Amino acid sequence: MKLWQKSLVAVALSAAALAQAAEVNVYSGRQEELIKPMLDKFSKETGIKVNLITGKPDELISRMQSEGRNSPADVLISTDVGRLYRAETQGLFQAVDSKLLTDAIPASLRHPQQQWFGLTMRARPVMYVPGKVKPEQLSTVEDLADPKWKGKICIRSSDNIYNQSMVAALIAQLGEEKTQAWANGFVKNFAQPPKGGDRDQIKAAAAGVCDIAIANTYYLGGMFDDANDKAAAEAVKVFWPNQQDRGAHINISGAGVAKYAPNKTEAVKLLEYMVKPEAQSWYAEVNHEYPVVQGVKWSQRLESFGQFKADQLQLSTLGELNAKAIQVMDKAGWK
């Protein structure tokens, strides 16, 4: 074999080795069925292999922290900005310089220094039972502390990160003192001691335990897809609170690139892929979560819940105020 031929073979082998080595390691707080189809499509389109590890977000954060510099994680995907904040404050992320990400994602839905990015938007409105509650009786989240709702509200426990973020948002908007007064009245209106998840609150409302449930809309959307839960989902309607002022409370699922990511380039490519219109549409259609990218069409199910004005609060604030939110909830006796 001539020298130039050997050189071509060597180049080809090197290219093949690089192609084979292209991979990205994902720690996901999202369940496998809610993320893997998109990751598989990413691999098919880019040739980058995705190694997926799923688990509870807090456990994955602890795992990354204990692994330190030896962590294989390239990307951490989490289901709430509160958990992204925890990972950030523990030094588990690195800033990402991506014009594609900053152009696609509104500033309020990503970290100010680009350490994490919102991938989907979640909303936590009021769900009510028609016939027991008239929509004109509803207005704001603050109004749910009024004694007229005594014994009529179902919501999950105070150790739930979604509720903690909701209360943190109130602290940011109203101040700690007013939020404490609200929480004191709100807890008095519970129909039962908090238990179960968001779907359980909707089921309780459908069963007559309460007239109002607080839950994320993607849970309601998923119930319509489940034959066992569809009747309960059909028994409630969505009301968007605070439409005359700041807008309804929202949150995100999001991700960041790990500080010691061994495959940073591939990690960034994955995040950029996840904000492409087709990926955003998939999330909306399959997971019933709102796109973070403007102009992406909502699913029919999301459309059926109605258009709404969303709170524009910088979501990093929710993580910063998480500890105060927990204190407020504890003082109110929110179990």
Coordinates of C-alpha atoms in Angstrom, one line a residue:
M1 CA 0.0 0.0 0.0
K2 CA 1.4 3.4 -1.0
L3 CA 2.0 6.1 1.6
W4 CA -0.9 8.3 0.4
Q5 CA -3.2 5.3 0.5
K6 CA -2.1 4.6 4.1
S7 CA -2.8 8.2 5.0
L8 CA -6.3 8.1 3.6
V9 CA -7.0 4.9 5.6
A10 CA -5.6 6.5 8.7
V11 CA -7.8 9.6 8.2
A12 CA -10.9 7.4 7.6
L13 CA -10.2 5.3 10.7
S14 CA -9.8 8.5 12.8
A15 CA -13.1 9.9 11.4
A16 CA -14.8 6.6 12.2
A17 CA -13.4 6.6 15.7
L18 CA -14.5 10.2 16.3
A19 CA -18.0 9.4 15.0
Q20 CA -18.2 6.4 17.2
A21 CA -17.1 8.4 20.2
A22 CA -19.7 11.1 19.7
E23 CA -22.0 10.7 22.7
V24 CA -23.8 12.6 25.4
N25 CA -24.6 11.5 28.9
V26 CA -28.0 12.7 30.2
Y27 CA -29.1 12.6 33.8
S28 CA -32.9 13.2 33.6
G29 CA -35.4 13.9 36.3
R30 CA -38.1 13.3 33.7
Q31 CA -39.5 9.8 33.3
E32 CA -37.9 7.9 30.4
E33 CA -41.1 7.7 28.4
L34 CA -41.4 11.5 28.5
I35 CA -38.0 12.1 27.1
K36 CA -36.5 9.1 25.4
P37 CA -38.5 9.4 22.0
M38 CA -37.0 12.8 21.5
L39 CA -33.5 11.7 22.5
D40 CA -33.8 8.8 20.1
K41 CA -34.7 11.2 17.3
F42 CA -31.8 13.4 18.2
S43 CA -29.4 10.4 17.9
K44 CA -30.9 9.4 14.6
E45 CA -30.5 12.9 13.1
T46 CA -27.1 13.7 14.5
G47 CA -25.4 10.4 15.0
I48 CA -24.7 11.3 18.6
K49 CA -25.4 8.5 21.0
V50 CA -27.4 9.4 24.1
N51 CA -26.7 7.5 27.4
L52 CA -29.8 8.2 29.6
I53 CA -30.0 7.8 33.3
T54 CA -33.3 8.7 34.9
G55 CA -34.2 9.3 38.6
K56 CA -35.7 11.7 41.0
P57 CA -34.2 15.2 40.4
D58 CA -32.9 15.6 44.0
E59 CA -31.2 12.2 43.9
L60 CA -29.5 13.0 40.5
I61 CA -28.3 16.3 41.9
S62 CA -26.8 14.6 45.0
R63 CA -25.3 12.0 42.7
M64 CA -23.6 14.7 40.5
Q65 CA -22.3 16.4 43.7
S66 CA -20.8 13.2 45.1
E67 CA -19.2 12.3 41.7
G68 CA -17.6 15.7 41.5
R69 CA -15.0 16.1 38.7
N70 CA -15.4 12.4 37.9
S71 CA -19.1 12.8 37.0
P72 CA -19.9 11.4 33.5
A73 CA -23.0 13.7 33.4
D74 CA -23.1 16.1 30.4
V75 CA -26.6 17.4 30.9
L76 CA -29.0 17.5 33.8
I77 CA -32.7 17.7 33.0
S78 CA -35.0 18.7 35.8
T79 CA -38.7 19.3 36.2
D80 CA -38.8 22.5 38.2
V81 CA -36.8 25.7 38.3
G82 CA -36.4 25.2 42.1
R83 CA -34.3 22.1 41.4
L84 CA -32.4 23.8 38.7
Y85 CA -31.6 26.5 41.2
R86 CA -30.3 23.9 43.7
A87 CA -28.0 22.4 41.1
E88 CA -26.8 25.8 40.1
T89 CA -26.0 26.9 43.7
Q90 CA -24.1 23.7 44.3
G91 CA -21.9 24.6 41.3
L92 CA -23.0 21.7 39.1
F93 CA -23.6 23.8 35.9
Q94 CA -21.5 25.8 33.6
A95 CA -22.5 28.8 31.5
V96 CA -23.3 28.1 27.9
D97 CA -22.7 30.6 25.1
S98 CA -25.3 29.7 22.5
K99 CA -27.0 32.4 20.5
L100 CA -29.5 29.8 19.3
L101 CA -30.6 29.2 22.9
T102 CA -30.7 32.8 24.0
D103 CA -32.6 33.8 20.9
A104 CA -35.1 31.0 21.2
I105 CA -35.9 31.1 24.9
P106 CA -37.3 34.2 26.6
A107 CA -35.0 35.8 29.2
S108 CA -37.4 35.1 32.1
L109 CA -37.3 31.4 31.3
R110 CA -33.5 30.9 31.5
H111 CA -30.8 31.7 33.9
P112 CA -29.4 35.2 33.7
Q113 CA -25.9 33.9 33.1
Q114 CA -27.1 31.0 30.9
Q115 CA -26.4 28.2 33.4
W116 CA -29.8 26.6 32.7
F117 CA -32.5 26.9 30.1
G118 CA -36.2 26.4 30.2
L119 CA -37.2 23.7 27.7
T120 CA -41.0 23.6 28.3
M121 CA -43.4 25.9 30.1
R122 CA -45.8 24.6 32.7
A123 CA -48.8 26.4 34.1
R124 CA -50.5 25.8 37.5
P125 CA -54.0 27.4 37.3
V126 CA -57.2 26.8 39.1
M127 CA -59.4 23.9 38.2
Y128 CA -63.0 24.0 39.2
V129 CA -66.1 21.8 39.1
P130 CA -68.8 23.4 36.9
G131 CA -72.2 23.5 38.7
K132 CA -70.4 24.0 42.1
V133 CA -68.3 27.0 41.1
K134 CA -69.1 29.6 38.5
P135 CA -66.1 31.1 36.6
E136 CA -67.2 34.6 37.5
Q137 CA -66.7 33.7 41.2
L138 CA -63.0 33.2 40.5
S139 CA -60.4 35.9 40.0
T140 CA -57.0 35.7 41.6
V141 CA -54.9 33.2 43.5
E142 CA -55.0 35.7 46.4
D143 CA -58.8 35.4 46.5
L144 CA -58.5 31.7 47.3
A145 CA -57.7 32.7 50.9
D146 CA -61.1 34.2 51.3
P147 CA -63.3 32.4 53.8
K148 CA -66.0 31.9 51.1
W149 CA -63.8 29.0 49.9
K150 CA -63.6 27.3 53.3
G151 CA -63.5 23.5 52.8
K152 CA -63.5 23.7 49.0
I153 CA -59.9 23.5 48.0
C154 CA -57.7 20.5 47.2
I155 CA -53.9 20.8 46.8
R156 CA -50.9 18.6 47.4
S157 CA -48.5 19.0 50.3
S158 CA -46.1 21.7 51.1
D159 CA -43.1 19.5 50.4
N160 CA -44.0 19.5 46.8
I161 CA -41.6 21.7 44.8
Y162 CA -44.4 23.0 42.5
N163 CA -46.3 24.4 45.5
Q164 CA -43.1 25.8 46.9
S165 CA -42.4 27.6 43.6
M166 CA -45.9 28.9 43.5
V167 CA -45.6 30.4 47.0
A168 CA -42.1 31.8 46.1
A169 CA -43.7 33.6 43.2
L170 CA -46.3 35.1 45.5
I171 CA -43.5 36.3 47.8
A172 CA -41.8 38.0 44.9
Q173 CA -45.0 39.7 43.8
L174 CA -46.7 40.5 47.1
G175 CA -43.9 40.5 49.7
E176 CA -43.4 38.0 52.5
E177 CA -45.9 39.6 55.0
K178 CA -48.8 39.6 52.6
T179 CA -48.0 36.1 51.3
Q180 CA -47.9 34.8 54.9
A181 CA -51.4 36.3 55.5
W182 CA -52.6 34.7 52.3
A183 CA -51.1 31.3 53.2
N184 CA -52.8 31.4 56.7
G185 CA -56.2 31.9 55.0
F186 CA -55.6 29.5 52.1
V187 CA -54.7 26.6 54.4
K188 CA -58.0 27.1 56.4
N189 CA -59.9 26.5 53.1
F190 CA -58.5 23.1 52.5
A191 CA -61.2 20.4 52.0
Q192 CA -58.8 17.7 53.3
P193 CA -55.2 17.3 54.6
P194 CA -52.9 17.5 51.5
K195 CA -52.1 14.0 50.1
G196 CA -51.2 12.5 46.8
G197 CA -50.1 14.1 43.5
D198 CA -51.8 16.6 41.2
R199 CA -53.9 14.0 39.5
D200 CA -55.3 13.0 42.9
Q201 CA -56.4 16.6 43.5
I202 CA -58.3 16.6 40.3
K203 CA -59.9 13.2 41.1
A204 CA -60.9 14.5 44.5
A205 CA -62.7 17.4 42.9
A206 CA -64.4 15.2 40.5
A207 CA -65.5 12.9 43.4
G208 CA -67.0 15.8 45.3
V209 CA -64.4 16.1 48.0
C210 CA -63.7 19.7 46.9
D211 CA -64.9 22.2 44.4
I212 CA -61.4 23.5 43.4
A213 CA -58.1 21.8 42.7
I214 CA -54.7 23.4 42.1
A215 CA -52.7 21.4 39.6
N216 CA -50.4 21.6 36.6
T217 CA -52.2 21.5 33.3
Y218 CA -50.0 18.7 31.9
Y219 CA -51.4 16.4 34.5
L220 CA -54.9 17.2 33.4
G221 CA -53.9 16.8 29.8
G222 CA -52.5 13.3 30.6
M223 CA -55.7 12.3 32.3
F224 CA -57.6 12.8 29.1
D225 CA -55.3 10.2 27.5
D226 CA -55.9 7.6 30.3
A227 CA -59.2 5.7 30.1
N228 CA -59.2 5.3 33.9
D229 CA -58.8 9.1 34.5
K230 CA -60.7 10.6 31.6
A231 CA -64.0 10.9 33.4
A232 CA -62.4 12.8 36.2
A233 CA -60.6 15.1 33.8
E234 CA -63.9 15.9 32.0
A235 CA -65.5 16.8 35.4
V236 CA -63.3 20.0 35.8
K237 CA -62.6 23.2 33.9
V238 CA -59.5 25.3 33.8
F239 CA -59.6 28.9 35.1
W240 CA -56.7 31.2 34.5
P241 CA -56.2 33.5 37.6
N242 CA -54.7 36.9 37.7
Q243 CA -55.5 37.7 34.1
Q244 CA -56.2 41.4 35.0
D245 CA -52.8 41.9 36.6
R246 CA -49.5 39.9 36.6
G247 CA -50.8 36.7 34.8
A248 CA -51.0 33.1 35.9
H249 CA -48.1 31.4 37.7
I250 CA -45.9 29.4 35.4
N251 CA -42.8 27.1 35.8
I252 CA -40.6 25.2 33.5
S253 CA -38.9 21.9 32.9
G254 CA -35.3 22.7 31.9
A255 CA -31.7 21.6 31.6
G256 CA -28.2 22.8 32.1
V257 CA -24.8 21.6 30.9
A258 CA -22.8 19.9 33.7
K259 CA -19.7 21.8 35.0
Y260 CA -17.4 18.9 34.3
A261 CA -19.2 17.7 31.2
P262 CA -16.8 15.4 29.2
N263 CA -18.9 16.0 26.1
K264 CA -19.7 19.7 26.2
T265 CA -20.1 20.2 22.5
E266 CA -22.6 17.4 22.2
A267 CA -24.4 18.6 25.3
V268 CA -24.9 22.0 23.8
K269 CA -26.1 20.5 20.5
L270 CA -28.7 18.5 22.5
L271 CA -30.1 21.5 24.3
E272 CA -30.2 23.4 21.0
Y273 CA -32.0 20.5 19.4
M274 CA -34.6 20.5 22.2
V275 CA -35.7 24.1 21.3
K276 CA -36.2 23.4 17.6
P277 CA -39.8 23.8 16.6
E278 CA -40.3 20.1 15.9
A279 CA -39.0 19.1 19.3
Q280 CA -41.1 21.8 21.0
S281 CA -44.2 20.6 19.1
W282 CA -43.5 17.1 20.2
Y283 CA -43.5 18.1 23.8
A284 CA -46.7 20.1 23.4
E285 CA -48.5 17.2 21.7
V286 CA -47.3 14.3 23.7
N287 CA -46.6 15.7 27.2
H288 CA -49.1 18.6 27.1
E289 CA -46.5 21.2 28.1
Y290 CA -46.4 24.6 26.6
P291 CA -43.6 25.5 24.2
V292 CA -41.0 28.0 25.4
V293 CA -40.4 29.1 21.8
Q294 CA -42.8 31.6 20.5
G295 CA -44.8 30.7 17.4
V296 CA -44.8 27.0 18.0
K297 CA -48.3 25.6 17.7
W298 CA -50.0 24.3 20.8
S299 CA -51.6 20.9 20.9
Q300 CA -55.4 20.7 20.6
R301 CA -55.6 19.7 24.2
L302 CA -53.7 22.7 25.4
E303 CA -55.8 24.9 23.1
S304 CA -58.9 23.5 24.8
F305 CA -57.7 24.9 28.1
G306 CA -57.8 28.4 26.7
Q307 CA -55.3 31.2 26.0
F308 CA -53.8 32.9 29.0
K309 CA -51.5 35.7 30.1
A310 CA -48.5 34.2 31.9
D311 CA -46.5 35.8 34.7
Q312 CA -43.3 37.3 33.4
L313 CA -41.4 37.0 36.6
Q314 CA -37.7 35.9 36.2
L315 CA -37.9 32.3 37.2
S316 CA -34.5 32.2 38.9
T317 CA -36.3 34.2 41.6
L318 CA -38.4 31.2 42.5
G319 CA -35.3 29.3 43.5
E320 CA -33.8 32.2 45.4
L321 CA -37.0 32.5 47.5
N322 CA -37.6 28.7 48.0
A323 CA -36.4 28.7 51.6
K324 CA -38.6 31.6 52.5
A325 CA -41.6 29.9 50.8
I326 CA -41.1 26.8 52.9
Q327 CA -41.0 28.9 56.0
V328 CA -44.2 30.7 55.1
M329 CA -45.9 27.3 54.4
D330 CA -44.7 25.9 57.6
K331 CA -46.0 28.9 59.7
A332 CA -49.4 28.5 58.0
G333 CA -49.6 24.9 59.0
W334 CA -49.5 23.7 55.4
K335 CA -48.7 20.0 55.9

